[in-house]
């Protein structure tokens, strides 16, 4: 028996070391219930793959839509993210005679996500016809806005519900498990959607997107069913609640936060500018199919998952969160160098390696800056600090995505007109220009982050190793 139990103990210790959510379950929140709740993250990951991966490739390459227009459409949902802090605050202070705080927001977000995906394929097909192009822009913007708003509302309230259900000591690990489920959902969705769209037709596109809409509704209903207990005292209309403005002013008066938020914004823009271009780059420059380019999103998600696990292992050993974030920026620079050289070498392997490295770098950068945001937040402003972290990331990412499409189209048109040197006048010129700008942005992020690394905080215990846990992870 002793010989049989020793390997089991070693496996358990290995799981606890590499998977920070391995012991997330508790008597009040068993693993089966926690995994059921995590299904809403799978639906969010599926929608993110559609919005940021499959659709931009299909629209730019198969339907010949301008890259700048698709980049702007993809950026629309991201620009809603600044309101996540307010959504979380409102769900915290929700007044209702029914006694539910999180359920109304999760349900409303689910219906928005379902509605956006339901009308999206028809709206996108209108973009492929000259006589309905204007109507297609309006309806597509509405579909992307609904879907993005649903993603942000559902995810914010869902993660808040997880923190409500989990005991205090298990809460970070429970939320970490939900984030990992998001990445797993993205990976499986990327490969499944790519498989369905190998033989691309307009009818198949409608079937895939509307199937995702129905699956979103089914998964979220299963995730939500009997999860939140009714508590009329907690949602009583007469109770006093803290004002959002008061908490906001207290947070922004801390001068050190400005540099951290600047570094977060620059890094987020550096990673995101290629979001609408990576799959079209693979399709137009390297000749990959729709299914193959959708696999790039799966490679990105795999890299992000690896970054998450490496961050967790480093943080549990007392690693500096900002050093981890800096490592993520360095990984990002390496990733874009690989992607730049994929075109002249005609290497699909380099392209997929670069996509994986982008996810790895973004995972390290996001977790490192998030943990730093958690460490500088006081208890009464923790939700606000994380909301601001997510708001800065998403807003800068949305702007960068839109600019990336505009720059790609502008440089490509100049190159094809013969206004550049012969060595630069290629179809890849627009893409490579964007990737070079991203390298510069990531280097600028390192410069902004540098003075903060190793900074000693004033309070007594804050120099101790930071225990790993993604409490209320906002993206």
Coordinates of C-alpha atoms in Angstrom, one line a residue:
X1 CA 0.0 0.0 0.0
X2 CA 2.8 2.4 0.8
X3 CA 4.4 1.9 -2.6
X4 CA 1.0 2.6 -4.3
X5 CA 0.2 5.7 -2.2
X6 CA 3.6 7.4 -2.7
X7 CA 3.1 8.0 -6.5
X8 CA -0.4 9.2 -5.8
X9 CA 0.9 11.8 -3.3
X10 CA 3.5 12.9 -5.8
X11 CA 0.8 13.4 -8.5
X12 CA -1.3 15.4 -6.1
X13 CA 1.6 17.6 -5.2
X14 CA 2.5 18.1 -8.9
X15 CA -1.1 19.1 -9.7
X16 CA -1.2 21.5 -6.8
X17 CA 2.1 23.0 -7.9
X18 CA 1.2 23.5 -11.6
X19 CA -2.5 24.1 -11.3
X20 CA -3.3 26.8 -8.9
X21 CA -7.0 25.9 -9.0
X22 CA -6.5 22.2 -8.2
X23 CA -7.9 22.7 -4.7
X24 CA -10.5 25.3 -5.6
X25 CA -13.4 23.0 -4.5
X26 CA -14.9 23.1 -1.0
X27 CA -17.7 21.6 0.9
X28 CA -20.0 24.5 0.1
X29 CA -18.9 24.7 -3.6
X30 CA -18.0 21.1 -4.8
X31 CA -16.0 20.7 -8.0
X32 CA -19.0 19.5 -10.0
X33 CA -20.9 22.7 -9.2
X34 CA -17.9 24.9 -9.8
X35 CA -17.3 23.3 -13.2
X36 CA -21.0 23.7 -14.1
X37 CA -20.7 27.4 -13.2
X38 CA -17.6 27.6 -15.4
X39 CA -19.7 26.8 -18.5
X40 CA -20.5 30.5 -19.0
X41 CA -16.7 31.0 -19.6
X42 CA -16.8 28.4 -22.3
X43 CA -19.6 30.4 -24.1
X44 CA -17.6 33.6 -23.7
X45 CA -14.5 31.9 -25.1
X46 CA -16.5 30.7 -28.1
X47 CA -17.8 34.2 -28.8
X48 CA -14.3 35.7 -28.5
X49 CA -13.0 33.2 -31.1
X50 CA -15.7 34.2 -33.5
X51 CA -15.3 37.9 -33.0
X52 CA -11.5 38.1 -32.9
X53 CA -10.5 35.2 -35.0
X54 CA -12.8 33.5 -37.6
X55 CA -14.9 36.4 -38.7
X56 CA -12.2 38.9 -39.5
X57 CA -10.4 36.3 -41.7
X58 CA -13.7 35.4 -43.5
X59 CA -14.7 39.0 -44.1
X60 CA -11.4 40.2 -45.3
X61 CA -10.3 37.3 -47.4
X62 CA -13.5 35.5 -48.5
X63 CA -15.9 38.5 -48.6
X64 CA -13.3 41.1 -49.6
X65 CA -14.4 43.6 -46.9
X66 CA -11.9 46.4 -46.1
X67 CA -9.6 45.5 -43.2
X68 CA -10.0 48.9 -41.6
X69 CA -13.8 48.3 -41.4
X70 CA -13.5 44.9 -39.9
X71 CA -10.9 46.1 -37.4
X72 CA -13.3 48.9 -36.3
X73 CA -16.2 46.4 -35.9
X74 CA -14.0 44.0 -33.8
X75 CA -12.9 47.0 -31.7
X76 CA -16.5 48.0 -30.9
X77 CA -17.1 45.3 -28.2
X78 CA -13.8 46.1 -26.6
X79 CA -14.7 49.7 -26.1
X80 CA -17.6 48.6 -23.9
X81 CA -15.2 47.1 -21.4
X82 CA -14.5 50.4 -19.5
X83 CA -18.0 50.0 -18.1
X84 CA -17.1 46.6 -16.5
X85 CA -16.1 48.3 -13.2
X86 CA -19.5 50.0 -13.1
X87 CA -21.3 46.8 -14.0
X88 CA -19.6 45.0 -11.2
X89 CA -20.3 47.8 -8.8
X90 CA -24.0 47.8 -9.8
X91 CA -24.3 44.0 -9.3
X92 CA -22.7 44.4 -5.9
X93 CA -25.3 47.0 -4.9
X94 CA -28.2 45.7 -6.9
X95 CA -31.6 46.4 -5.3
X96 CA -34.3 43.8 -5.9
X97 CA -37.3 42.3 -4.0
X98 CA -36.4 39.0 -5.5
X99 CA -33.2 38.7 -3.6
X100 CA -30.8 38.1 -6.5
X101 CA -27.8 40.3 -7.2
X102 CA -25.9 38.4 -10.0
X103 CA -28.6 36.4 -11.8
X104 CA -30.3 39.4 -13.5
X105 CA -27.0 40.6 -14.9
X106 CA -25.9 37.2 -16.1
X107 CA -29.3 36.6 -17.7
X108 CA -29.4 40.0 -19.4
X109 CA -25.8 39.5 -20.7
X110 CA -26.7 36.0 -22.0
X111 CA -29.7 37.4 -23.9
X112 CA -27.5 40.2 -25.4
X113 CA -24.9 37.7 -26.4
X114 CA -27.5 35.4 -27.9
X115 CA -29.2 38.2 -29.8
X116 CA -26.0 39.5 -31.2
X117 CA -24.8 36.2 -32.5
X118 CA -28.3 35.4 -33.9
X119 CA -28.4 38.4 -36.2
X120 CA -24.6 38.6 -36.9
X121 CA -24.3 36.2 -40.0
X122 CA -27.1 37.9 -41.9
X123 CA -25.6 41.4 -41.1
X124 CA -22.2 40.3 -42.2
X125 CA -23.4 38.9 -45.5
X126 CA -24.9 42.3 -46.3
X127 CA -21.4 43.7 -46.4
X128 CA -20.6 41.5 -49.4
X129 CA -23.2 43.3 -51.6
X130 CA -22.8 46.9 -52.9
X131 CA -26.5 47.7 -52.7
X132 CA -26.7 46.7 -49.0
X133 CA -23.2 47.7 -47.9
X134 CA -24.4 50.7 -45.7
X135 CA -27.1 48.6 -44.1
X136 CA -24.6 45.9 -43.5
X137 CA -22.3 48.3 -41.7
X138 CA -25.1 49.4 -39.4
X139 CA -26.5 46.0 -38.6
X140 CA -23.0 44.5 -38.2
X141 CA -22.0 47.2 -35.7
X142 CA -25.2 46.5 -33.8
X143 CA -24.5 42.7 -33.8
X144 CA -20.9 43.2 -32.6
X145 CA -22.1 45.7 -30.0
X146 CA -24.8 43.3 -28.6
X147 CA -22.4 40.4 -28.5
X148 CA -19.6 42.3 -26.9
X149 CA -21.9 43.9 -24.3
X150 CA -23.3 40.5 -23.5
X151 CA -19.7 39.0 -23.1
X152 CA -18.7 41.8 -20.7
X153 CA -21.9 41.8 -18.6
X154 CA -22.1 38.0 -18.3
X155 CA -18.4 37.6 -17.5
X156 CA -18.3 40.4 -14.9
X157 CA -21.4 39.2 -13.0
X158 CA -20.4 35.5 -13.4
X159 CA -17.0 36.0 -11.9
X160 CA -18.6 38.0 -9.1
X161 CA -21.0 35.2 -8.5
X162 CA -18.1 32.7 -8.2
X163 CA -16.5 34.9 -5.6
X164 CA -19.8 35.0 -3.7
X165 CA -20.1 31.2 -3.7
X166 CA -16.5 30.3 -2.9
X167 CA -15.2 30.5 0.7
X168 CA -12.7 33.3 1.3
X169 CA -9.6 31.0 1.2
X170 CA -10.8 29.2 -2.0
X171 CA -12.0 32.3 -3.9
X172 CA -8.8 33.1 -5.8
X173 CA -8.4 29.5 -7.0
X174 CA -12.1 29.2 -8.0
X175 CA -11.8 32.3 -10.1
X176 CA -8.5 31.0 -11.6
X177 CA -10.3 27.9 -12.6
X178 CA -12.9 30.0 -14.4
X179 CA -10.2 31.8 -16.3
X180 CA -8.6 28.6 -17.4
X181 CA -12.0 27.3 -18.6
X182 CA -12.2 30.5 -20.7
X183 CA -8.9 29.5 -22.4
X184 CA -10.0 25.9 -22.8
X185 CA -13.2 27.1 -24.3
X186 CA -11.3 29.2 -26.8
X187 CA -9.0 26.4 -27.8
X188 CA -11.8 23.9 -28.4
X189 CA -14.0 26.4 -30.1
X190 CA -11.2 27.5 -32.4
X191 CA -10.5 24.0 -33.7
X192 CA -14.2 23.1 -33.9
X193 CA -15.2 26.2 -35.8
X194 CA -12.2 25.8 -38.0
X195 CA -13.2 22.3 -38.8
X196 CA -16.7 23.3 -39.7
X197 CA -15.5 26.1 -42.0
X198 CA -12.9 24.1 -44.0
X199 CA -15.2 24.1 -46.9
X200 CA -16.5 27.7 -46.6
X201 CA -19.9 28.7 -47.9
X202 CA -22.2 31.5 -46.8
X203 CA -24.8 28.9 -45.7
X204 CA -22.2 27.2 -43.5
X205 CA -21.2 30.5 -42.0
X206 CA -24.8 31.2 -41.0
X207 CA -25.1 27.7 -39.5
X208 CA -21.9 28.0 -37.4
X209 CA -22.7 31.4 -35.9
X210 CA -26.3 30.7 -35.2
X211 CA -25.3 27.3 -33.7
X212 CA -22.9 29.2 -31.4
X213 CA -25.8 31.5 -30.4
X214 CA -28.0 28.5 -29.4
X215 CA -25.1 26.8 -27.6
X216 CA -24.4 30.1 -25.7
X217 CA -28.0 30.1 -24.4
X218 CA -27.9 26.4 -23.4
X219 CA -24.5 26.6 -21.7
X220 CA -25.3 29.7 -19.7
X221 CA -28.7 28.4 -18.5
X222 CA -27.0 25.2 -17.3
X223 CA -24.2 27.3 -15.6
X224 CA -26.7 29.6 -13.9
X225 CA -29.3 27.0 -12.8
X226 CA -29.8 27.1 -8.9
X227 CA -26.4 28.7 -8.3
X228 CA -27.3 31.9 -6.5
X229 CA -29.5 31.7 -3.4
X230 CA -32.1 34.4 -2.8
X231 CA -31.2 36.9 -0.1
X232 CA -33.7 39.7 0.2
X233 CA -31.7 41.5 3.0
X234 CA -28.7 41.7 0.7
X235 CA -30.8 43.4 -2.1
X236 CA -33.1 45.4 0.1
X237 CA -33.9 48.7 -1.6
X238 CA -33.5 50.6 1.7
X239 CA -29.9 49.6 2.4
X240 CA -27.0 52.0 2.1
X241 CA -24.4 51.4 -0.5
X242 CA -21.0 53.1 -1.2
X243 CA -20.9 55.7 -4.0
X244 CA -19.0 54.8 -7.1
X245 CA -17.6 58.3 -7.5
X246 CA -16.1 58.3 -4.0
X247 CA -14.3 55.0 -4.6
X248 CA -13.0 56.3 -7.9
X249 CA -11.5 59.5 -6.6
X250 CA -9.7 57.6 -3.8
X251 CA -8.1 55.3 -6.4
X252 CA -6.9 57.9 -8.9
X253 CA -5.4 60.1 -6.2
X254 CA -2.6 57.6 -5.8
X255 CA 0.1 59.0 -8.1
X256 CA 2.0 55.7 -8.6
X257 CA -1.0 54.1 -10.3
X258 CA -0.7 56.5 -13.3
X259 CA 2.7 54.9 -14.4
X260 CA 1.4 51.4 -13.9
X261 CA -1.8 52.2 -16.0
X262 CA 0.4 53.8 -18.7
X263 CA 2.5 50.6 -18.9
X264 CA -0.6 48.5 -19.0
X265 CA -2.1 50.5 -21.8
X266 CA 1.0 50.6 -24.0
X267 CA 1.5 46.8 -23.5
X268 CA -2.1 46.0 -24.2
X269 CA -2.0 48.1 -27.4
X270 CA 1.2 46.4 -28.5
X271 CA -0.3 42.9 -28.1
X272 CA -3.7 43.8 -29.6
X273 CA -2.9 45.7 -32.8
X274 CA -2.6 42.5 -34.8
X275 CA -5.8 40.9 -33.5
X276 CA -7.8 41.6 -36.7
X277 CA -4.8 40.9 -39.0
X278 CA -3.1 37.6 -37.9
X279 CA -5.6 35.3 -39.5
X280 CA -5.9 37.3 -42.8
X281 CA -2.1 37.4 -42.8
X282 CA -2.0 33.6 -42.7
X283 CA -4.7 33.4 -45.4
X284 CA -3.5 36.1 -47.8
X285 CA 0.3 35.8 -47.5
X286 CA 0.8 32.2 -46.7
X287 CA -2.3 30.8 -48.4
X288 CA -3.8 29.0 -45.4
X289 CA -7.4 27.8 -45.4
X290 CA -10.1 29.2 -43.1
X291 CA -9.8 26.2 -40.9
X292 CA -6.0 26.4 -40.7
X293 CA -6.0 30.1 -39.8
X294 CA -8.7 29.6 -37.2
X295 CA -6.2 27.2 -35.6
X296 CA -4.0 30.3 -35.0
X297 CA -6.5 31.4 -32.3
X298 CA -6.2 28.0 -30.7
X299 CA -2.4 28.3 -30.7
X300 CA -2.8 31.7 -29.1
X301 CA -5.1 30.3 -26.4
X302 CA -2.6 27.4 -25.7
X303 CA 0.2 30.0 -25.3
X304 CA -2.0 32.1 -23.0
X305 CA -2.8 29.0 -20.9
X306 CA 0.9 28.2 -20.6
X307 CA 1.6 31.8 -19.6
X308 CA -1.1 31.6 -16.9
X309 CA 0.4 28.4 -15.5
X310 CA 4.0 29.7 -15.5
X311 CA 2.9 32.9 -13.8
X312 CA 1.1 30.9 -11.1
X313 CA 4.2 28.8 -10.5
X314 CA 6.4 31.9 -10.3
X315 CA 4.1 33.9 -8.0
X316 CA 3.7 31.0 -5.6
X317 CA 7.5 31.1 -5.2
X318 CA 7.5 34.8 -4.4
X319 CA 8.2 36.1 -7.9
X320 CA 7.8 39.8 -8.6
X321 CA 4.6 40.4 -10.6
X322 CA 6.1 43.2 -12.7
X323 CA 9.1 41.1 -13.6
X324 CA 6.7 38.5 -14.9
X325 CA 4.9 41.2 -16.9
X326 CA 8.2 42.3 -18.3
X327 CA 9.0 38.8 -19.4
X328 CA 5.6 38.8 -21.2
X329 CA 6.6 41.9 -23.1
X330 CA 9.9 40.3 -24.1
X331 CA 8.1 37.1 -25.2
X332 CA 5.8 39.4 -27.3
X333 CA 8.8 41.0 -29.1
X334 CA 10.1 37.5 -29.9
X335 CA 6.6 36.5 -31.2
X336 CA 6.3 39.4 -33.6
X337 CA 9.8 38.8 -34.9
X338 CA 8.8 35.2 -35.7
X339 CA 5.7 36.4 -37.5
X340 CA 7.6 39.0 -39.5
X341 CA 10.1 36.3 -40.8
X342 CA 7.3 33.8 -41.5
X343 CA 6.4 35.6 -44.8
X344 CA 9.9 35.7 -46.5
X345 CA 10.6 32.2 -45.3
X346 CA 7.1 30.9 -46.2
X347 CA 7.1 29.1 -42.9
X348 CA 3.7 28.1 -41.4
X349 CA 5.5 26.7 -38.4
X350 CA 7.0 30.1 -37.6
X351 CA 3.6 31.7 -37.9
X352 CA 2.0 29.2 -35.5
X353 CA 5.1 29.6 -33.2
X354 CA 4.6 33.3 -33.2
X355 CA 0.9 33.0 -32.5
X356 CA 1.7 30.7 -29.5
X357 CA 4.3 33.2 -28.3
X358 CA 1.8 36.1 -28.5
X359 CA -0.5 34.2 -26.2
X360 CA 2.3 33.3 -23.8
X361 CA 3.5 36.9 -23.6
X362 CA 0.0 38.3 -23.2
X363 CA -0.7 35.7 -20.5
X364 CA 2.4 36.6 -18.5
X365 CA 1.8 40.4 -19.0
X366 CA -1.8 40.2 -18.0
X367 CA -1.4 38.1 -14.9
X368 CA 1.6 40.1 -13.7
X369 CA -0.1 43.5 -14.1
X370 CA -3.3 42.1 -12.6
X371 CA -1.6 40.8 -9.5
X372 CA 0.2 44.2 -9.2
X373 CA -3.2 45.9 -9.4
X374 CA -4.6 43.6 -6.7
X375 CA -1.6 44.4 -4.4
X376 CA -2.0 48.2 -4.6
X377 CA -5.7 48.1 -4.1
X378 CA -7.2 48.5 -0.7
X379 CA -10.0 46.2 0.4
X380 CA -12.8 48.7 -0.3
X381 CA -11.4 49.6 -3.7
X382 CA -10.2 46.1 -4.9
X383 CA -13.1 45.8 -7.4
X384 CA -12.5 49.2 -8.7
X385 CA -8.8 48.7 -9.2
X386 CA -9.4 45.5 -11.2
X387 CA -12.1 47.2 -13.2
X388 CA -9.7 50.0 -14.1
X389 CA -7.1 47.4 -15.0
X390 CA -9.6 45.8 -17.4
X391 CA -10.8 49.1 -18.7
X392 CA -7.4 50.4 -19.6
X393 CA -6.4 47.1 -21.2
X394 CA -9.6 46.8 -23.3
X395 CA -9.8 50.5 -24.3
X396 CA -6.2 50.6 -25.5
X397 CA -6.6 47.2 -27.2
X398 CA -9.8 48.4 -29.0
X399 CA -8.1 51.5 -30.3
X400 CA -5.0 49.6 -31.3
X401 CA -7.1 47.0 -33.3
X402 CA -8.9 49.8 -35.2
X403 CA -5.5 51.6 -35.9
X404 CA -4.0 48.3 -37.0
X405 CA -6.6 47.8 -39.7
X406 CA -6.3 51.4 -40.9
X407 CA -2.4 51.2 -41.1
X408 CA -2.5 47.9 -42.9
X409 CA -4.9 49.2 -45.6
X410 CA -3.0 52.5 -46.0
X411 CA 0.4 51.0 -46.3
X412 CA -0.8 48.2 -48.6
X413 CA -2.5 50.7 -51.0
X414 CA 0.7 52.8 -51.1
X415 CA 2.9 49.7 -51.7
X416 CA 0.6 48.3 -54.5
X417 CA 0.6 51.7 -56.2
X418 CA 4.3 51.5 -56.6
X419 CA 5.1 54.4 -54.3
X420 CA 7.5 52.4 -52.2
X421 CA 10.9 50.9 -53.0
X422 CA 10.7 47.7 -55.0
X423 CA 11.9 45.6 -52.1
X424 CA 9.1 47.0 -49.9
X425 CA 6.2 46.9 -52.4
X426 CA 4.8 43.5 -51.5
X427 CA 1.4 42.3 -50.4
X428 CA 2.8 41.7 -46.9
X429 CA 4.0 45.3 -46.5
X430 CA 0.9 46.5 -44.6
X431 CA 1.0 43.6 -42.2
X432 CA 4.7 43.8 -41.5
X433 CA 4.4 47.6 -40.8
X434 CA 1.8 46.8 -38.1
X435 CA 4.0 44.1 -36.6
X436 CA 7.0 46.5 -36.5
X437 CA 4.9 49.1 -34.7
X438 CA 3.9 46.5 -32.2
X439 CA 7.5 45.6 -31.4
X440 CA 8.2 49.3 -30.8
X441 CA 5.1 49.5 -28.5
X442 CA 6.2 46.5 -26.4
X443 CA 9.7 48.0 -26.0
X444 CA 8.1 51.2 -24.9
X445 CA 6.0 49.2 -22.4
X446 CA 9.2 47.8 -21.0
X447 CA 10.6 51.3 -20.5
X448 CA 7.4 52.4 -18.7
X449 CA 7.4 49.3 -16.5
X450 CA 11.1 49.4 -15.6
X451 CA 11.1 52.0 -12.8
X452 CA 8.2 50.1 -11.1
X453 CA 10.0 46.8 -10.9
X454 CA 11.4 46.1 -7.4
X455 CA 9.5 49.1 -6.0
X456 CA 9.1 48.6 -2.2
X457 CA 5.7 49.3 -0.9
X458 CA 5.1 51.2 2.3
X459 CA 2.9 48.8 4.2
X460 CA 4.4 46.1 6.2
X461 CA 3.4 42.8 4.7
X462 CA 3.3 43.8 1.0
X463 CA 6.9 42.8 0.4
X464 CA 6.0 39.2 1.2
X465 CA 5.5 36.7 -1.6
X466 CA 2.2 37.2 -3.4
X467 CA -0.1 34.2 -3.2
X468 CA -1.4 33.3 -6.6
X469 CA -5.1 33.7 -7.3
X470 CA -7.1 35.7 -9.9
X471 CA -9.8 37.3 -7.8
X472 CA -12.5 38.8 -10.1
X473 CA -10.4 38.4 -13.2
X474 CA -12.0 41.0 -15.6
X475 CA -11.2 39.8 -19.1

